[in-house]
């Protein structure tokens, strides 16, 4: 059911510094910041030949990323994102198999303009998993 690894998301304490490090020190192509108020984050994508790294920073009060950063002041890996062909069929199968979908269970539009859902990390070995429809 899951397809390609779309991205690995890393919460960072300073988005500008992290972007510049990936751009100049690591030589990667880095996108402009994009605010996603409905997700409470500002995001930047680092383009790699085989996948992407998503740099996340809190946006607004009450951001869940803000809580993550409070608990991990240096930042850290937040989630992995896998592509799926049909997000509704995937959601229904995952729920039938006993996995918990976070939020109200309905897809939201993610940073790529495509529907996404998050799966509870306790159901996937301590890893928050995002699925994104291709």
PDB file of C-alpha atoms in Angstrom:
ATOM      1  CA  UNK A   1       0.000   0.000   0.000  1.00  0.00           C
ATOM      2  CA  UNK A   2       2.672   2.573   0.897  1.00  0.00           C
ATOM      3  CA  UNK A   3       4.773   3.829  -1.926  1.00  0.00           C
ATOM      4  CA  UNK A   4       7.802   6.030  -2.155  1.00  0.00           C
ATOM      5  CA  UNK A   5       9.254   7.876   0.848  1.00  0.00           C
ATOM      6  CA  UNK A   6       8.106  11.419   0.152  1.00  0.00           C
ATOM      7  CA  UNK A   7      10.019  13.192   2.927  1.00  0.00           C
ATOM      8  CA  UNK A   8      11.505  13.119   6.406  1.00  0.00           C
ATOM      9  CA  UNK A   9      10.407  16.082   8.546  1.00  0.00           C
ATOM     10  CA  UNK A  10      12.784  17.734  10.996  1.00  0.00           C
ATOM     11  CA  UNK A  11      11.675  20.365  13.506  1.00  0.00           C
ATOM     12  CA  UNK A  12      14.280  23.133  13.737  1.00  0.00           C
ATOM     13  CA  UNK A  13      14.677  25.960  16.272  1.00  0.00           C
ATOM     14  CA  UNK A  14      15.740  28.489  13.598  1.00  0.00           C
ATOM     15  CA  UNK A  15      14.369  27.980  10.108  1.00  0.00           C
ATOM     16  CA  UNK A  16      16.666  30.533   8.456  1.00  0.00           C
ATOM     17  CA  UNK A  17      19.812  29.003   9.971  1.00  0.00           C
ATOM     18  CA  UNK A  18      18.713  25.469   9.098  1.00  0.00           C
ATOM     19  CA  UNK A  19      17.849  26.487   5.525  1.00  0.00           C
ATOM     20  CA  UNK A  20      21.190  28.208   5.062  1.00  0.00           C
ATOM     21  CA  UNK A  21      23.072  25.196   6.482  1.00  0.00           C
ATOM     22  CA  UNK A  22      21.387  22.845   4.016  1.00  0.00           C
ATOM     23  CA  UNK A  23      21.917  25.332   1.172  1.00  0.00           C
ATOM     24  CA  UNK A  24      25.550  26.365   1.720  1.00  0.00           C
ATOM     25  CA  UNK A  25      27.156  23.703   3.886  1.00  0.00           C
ATOM     26  CA  UNK A  26      25.419  20.677   2.382  1.00  0.00           C
ATOM     27  CA  UNK A  27      24.921  22.133  -1.106  1.00  0.00           C
ATOM     28  CA  UNK A  28      21.217  21.312  -1.367  1.00  0.00           C
ATOM     29  CA  UNK A  29      18.433  23.112  -3.196  1.00  0.00           C
ATOM     30  CA  UNK A  30      16.166  24.698  -0.577  1.00  0.00           C
ATOM     31  CA  UNK A  31      12.677  26.111  -1.182  1.00  0.00           C
ATOM     32  CA  UNK A  32      11.332  29.386   0.150  1.00  0.00           C
ATOM     33  CA  UNK A  33       9.477  29.195   3.476  1.00  0.00           C
ATOM     34  CA  UNK A  34       5.761  28.441   3.266  1.00  0.00           C
ATOM     35  CA  UNK A  35       3.355  29.242   6.122  1.00  0.00           C
ATOM     36  CA  UNK A  36       0.680  26.608   6.711  1.00  0.00           C
ATOM     37  CA  UNK A  37      -1.578  28.154   9.389  1.00  0.00           C
ATOM     38  CA  UNK A  38      -4.015  25.206   9.356  1.00  0.00           C
ATOM     39  CA  UNK A  39      -1.117  22.946  10.408  1.00  0.00           C
ATOM     40  CA  UNK A  40       0.555  25.504  12.705  1.00  0.00           C
ATOM     41  CA  UNK A  41       3.901  25.355  10.880  1.00  0.00           C
ATOM     42  CA  UNK A  42       6.199  27.151   8.529  1.00  0.00           C
ATOM     43  CA  UNK A  43       7.854  24.660   6.221  1.00  0.00           C
ATOM     44  CA  UNK A  44      10.845  24.580   3.899  1.00  0.00           C
ATOM     45  CA  UNK A  45      11.663  21.684   1.582  1.00  0.00           C
ATOM     46  CA  UNK A  46      15.206  20.532   0.902  1.00  0.00           C
ATOM     47  CA  UNK A  47      15.288  18.759  -2.468  1.00  0.00           C
ATOM     48  CA  UNK A  48      17.400  15.608  -2.712  1.00  0.00           C
ATOM     49  CA  UNK A  49      17.825  13.317  -5.730  1.00  0.00           C
ATOM     50  CA  UNK A  50      15.713  10.541  -4.177  1.00  0.00           C
ATOM     51  CA  UNK A  51      13.423  12.318  -1.654  1.00  0.00           C
ATOM     52  CA  UNK A  52      12.995  15.528   0.351  1.00  0.00           C
ATOM     53  CA  UNK A  53      13.748  16.800   3.834  1.00  0.00           C
ATOM     54  CA  UNK A  54      11.035  19.016   5.300  1.00  0.00           C
ATOM     55  CA  UNK A  55      12.259  21.595   7.799  1.00  0.00           C
ATOM     56  CA  UNK A  56       9.469  22.609  10.194  1.00  0.00           C
ATOM     57  CA  UNK A  57       9.167  25.563  12.543  1.00  0.00           C
ATOM     58  CA  UNK A  58       6.201  26.549  14.754  1.00  0.00           C
ATOM     59  CA  UNK A  59       3.717  29.066  13.392  1.00  0.00           C
ATOM     60  CA  UNK A  60       1.407  30.730  15.885  1.00  0.00           C
ATOM     61  CA  UNK A  61       0.396  29.970  19.442  1.00  0.00           C
ATOM     62  CA  UNK A  62      -0.566  26.407  20.261  1.00  0.00           C
ATOM     63  CA  UNK A  63       1.389  24.826  17.417  1.00  0.00           C
ATOM     64  CA  UNK A  64       2.045  21.138  18.122  1.00  0.00           C
ATOM     65  CA  UNK A  65       5.475  21.731  16.597  1.00  0.00           C
ATOM     66  CA  UNK A  66       6.014  24.356  19.307  1.00  0.00           C
ATOM     67  CA  UNK A  67       5.431  21.732  21.974  1.00  0.00           C
ATOM     68  CA  UNK A  68       7.842  19.382  20.180  1.00  0.00           C
ATOM     69  CA  UNK A  69      10.477  22.135  20.133  1.00  0.00           C
ATOM     70  CA  UNK A  70       9.919  22.905  23.830  1.00  0.00           C
ATOM     71  CA  UNK A  71      10.600  19.243  24.612  1.00  0.00           C
ATOM     72  CA  UNK A  72      13.502  19.065  22.111  1.00  0.00           C
ATOM     73  CA  UNK A  73      15.149  22.538  22.061  1.00  0.00           C
ATOM     74  CA  UNK A  74      17.751  21.506  19.472  1.00  0.00           C
ATOM     75  CA  UNK A  75      15.034  20.131  17.192  1.00  0.00           C
ATOM     76  CA  UNK A  76      14.845  16.616  15.798  1.00  0.00           C
ATOM     77  CA  UNK A  77      13.111  14.220  13.459  1.00  0.00           C
ATOM     78  CA  UNK A  78       9.363  14.712  13.702  1.00  0.00           C
ATOM     79  CA  UNK A  79       7.807  12.350  11.136  1.00  0.00           C
ATOM     80  CA  UNK A  80       8.241  10.396   7.931  1.00  0.00           C
ATOM     81  CA  UNK A  81       5.857  10.721   4.991  1.00  0.00           C
ATOM     82  CA  UNK A  82       4.953   7.927   2.605  1.00  0.00           C
ATOM     83  CA  UNK A  83       3.031   8.286  -0.630  1.00  0.00           C
ATOM     84  CA  UNK A  84      -0.222   6.381  -1.207  1.00  0.00           C
ATOM     85  CA  UNK A  85      -2.329   6.085  -4.345  1.00  0.00           C
ATOM     86  CA  UNK A  86      -5.717   6.545  -2.643  1.00  0.00           C
ATOM     87  CA  UNK A  87      -5.708   8.217   0.766  1.00  0.00           C
ATOM     88  CA  UNK A  88      -9.301   7.273   1.638  1.00  0.00           C
ATOM     89  CA  UNK A  89      -8.838   3.586   0.759  1.00  0.00           C
ATOM     90  CA  UNK A  90      -5.506   3.616   2.631  1.00  0.00           C
ATOM     91  CA  UNK A  91      -7.103   5.267   5.674  1.00  0.00           C
ATOM     92  CA  UNK A  92      -9.928   2.749   5.720  1.00  0.00           C
ATOM     93  CA  UNK A  93      -7.558  -0.224   5.472  1.00  0.00           C
ATOM     94  CA  UNK A  94      -5.242   1.141   8.164  1.00  0.00           C
ATOM     95  CA  UNK A  95      -8.175   1.772  10.508  1.00  0.00           C
ATOM     96  CA  UNK A  96      -9.567  -1.709   9.813  1.00  0.00           C
ATOM     97  CA  UNK A  97      -6.150  -3.104  10.719  1.00  0.00           C
ATOM     98  CA  UNK A  98      -6.258  -1.264  14.065  1.00  0.00           C
ATOM     99  CA  UNK A  99      -4.150   1.839  13.398  1.00  0.00           C
ATOM    100  CA  UNK A 100      -5.311   5.190  14.727  1.00  0.00           C
ATOM    101  CA  UNK A 101      -5.629   8.182  12.428  1.00  0.00           C
ATOM    102  CA  UNK A 102      -4.980  11.467  14.210  1.00  0.00           C
ATOM    103  CA  UNK A 103      -7.390  14.400  14.181  1.00  0.00           C
ATOM    104  CA  UNK A 104     -10.890  13.914  12.854  1.00  0.00           C
ATOM    105  CA  UNK A 105      -9.764  11.221  10.401  1.00  0.00           C
ATOM    106  CA  UNK A 106     -10.446  13.377   7.365  1.00  0.00           C
ATOM    107  CA  UNK A 107      -7.559  14.360   5.082  1.00  0.00           C
ATOM    108  CA  UNK A 108      -6.238  17.924   5.175  1.00  0.00           C
ATOM    109  CA  UNK A 109      -4.345  19.604   2.380  1.00  0.00           C
ATOM    110  CA  UNK A 110      -0.609  19.467   3.094  1.00  0.00           C
ATOM    111  CA  UNK A 111       2.376  21.536   1.993  1.00  0.00           C
ATOM    112  CA  UNK A 112       2.394  19.956  -1.490  1.00  0.00           C
ATOM    113  CA  UNK A 113      -1.264  20.816  -2.056  1.00  0.00           C
ATOM    114  CA  UNK A 114      -2.274  17.163  -1.716  1.00  0.00           C
ATOM    115  CA  UNK A 115      -4.406  15.360   0.904  1.00  0.00           C
ATOM    116  CA  UNK A 116      -2.530  14.098   3.976  1.00  0.00           C
ATOM    117  CA  UNK A 117      -3.274  12.167   7.162  1.00  0.00           C
ATOM    118  CA  UNK A 118      -1.164  11.369  10.214  1.00  0.00           C
ATOM    119  CA  UNK A 119      -1.035   8.001  11.992  1.00  0.00           C
ATOM    120  CA  UNK A 120      -0.512   7.625  15.730  1.00  0.00           C
ATOM    121  CA  UNK A 121       3.153   7.005  16.585  1.00  0.00           C
ATOM    122  CA  UNK A 122       2.277   4.432  19.253  1.00  0.00           C
ATOM    123  CA  UNK A 123       0.839   2.228  16.508  1.00  0.00           C
ATOM    124  CA  UNK A 124       3.971   2.460  14.326  1.00  0.00           C
ATOM    125  CA  UNK A 125       6.849   1.755  16.689  1.00  0.00           C
ATOM    126  CA  UNK A 126       7.262   5.273  18.051  1.00  0.00           C
ATOM    127  CA  UNK A 127       7.258   7.007  14.660  1.00  0.00           C
ATOM    128  CA  UNK A 128       4.719   9.609  13.598  1.00  0.00           C
ATOM    129  CA  UNK A 129       3.774   8.677  10.023  1.00  0.00           C
ATOM    130  CA  UNK A 130       2.173  10.936   7.461  1.00  0.00           C
ATOM    131  CA  UNK A 131       0.548   9.521   4.355  1.00  0.00           C
ATOM    132  CA  UNK A 132       0.131  11.713   1.298  1.00  0.00           C
ATOM    133  CA  UNK A 133      -1.924  10.977  -1.783  1.00  0.00           C
ATOM    134  CA  UNK A 134       0.104  11.125  -5.008  1.00  0.00           C
TER     135      UNK A 134
END
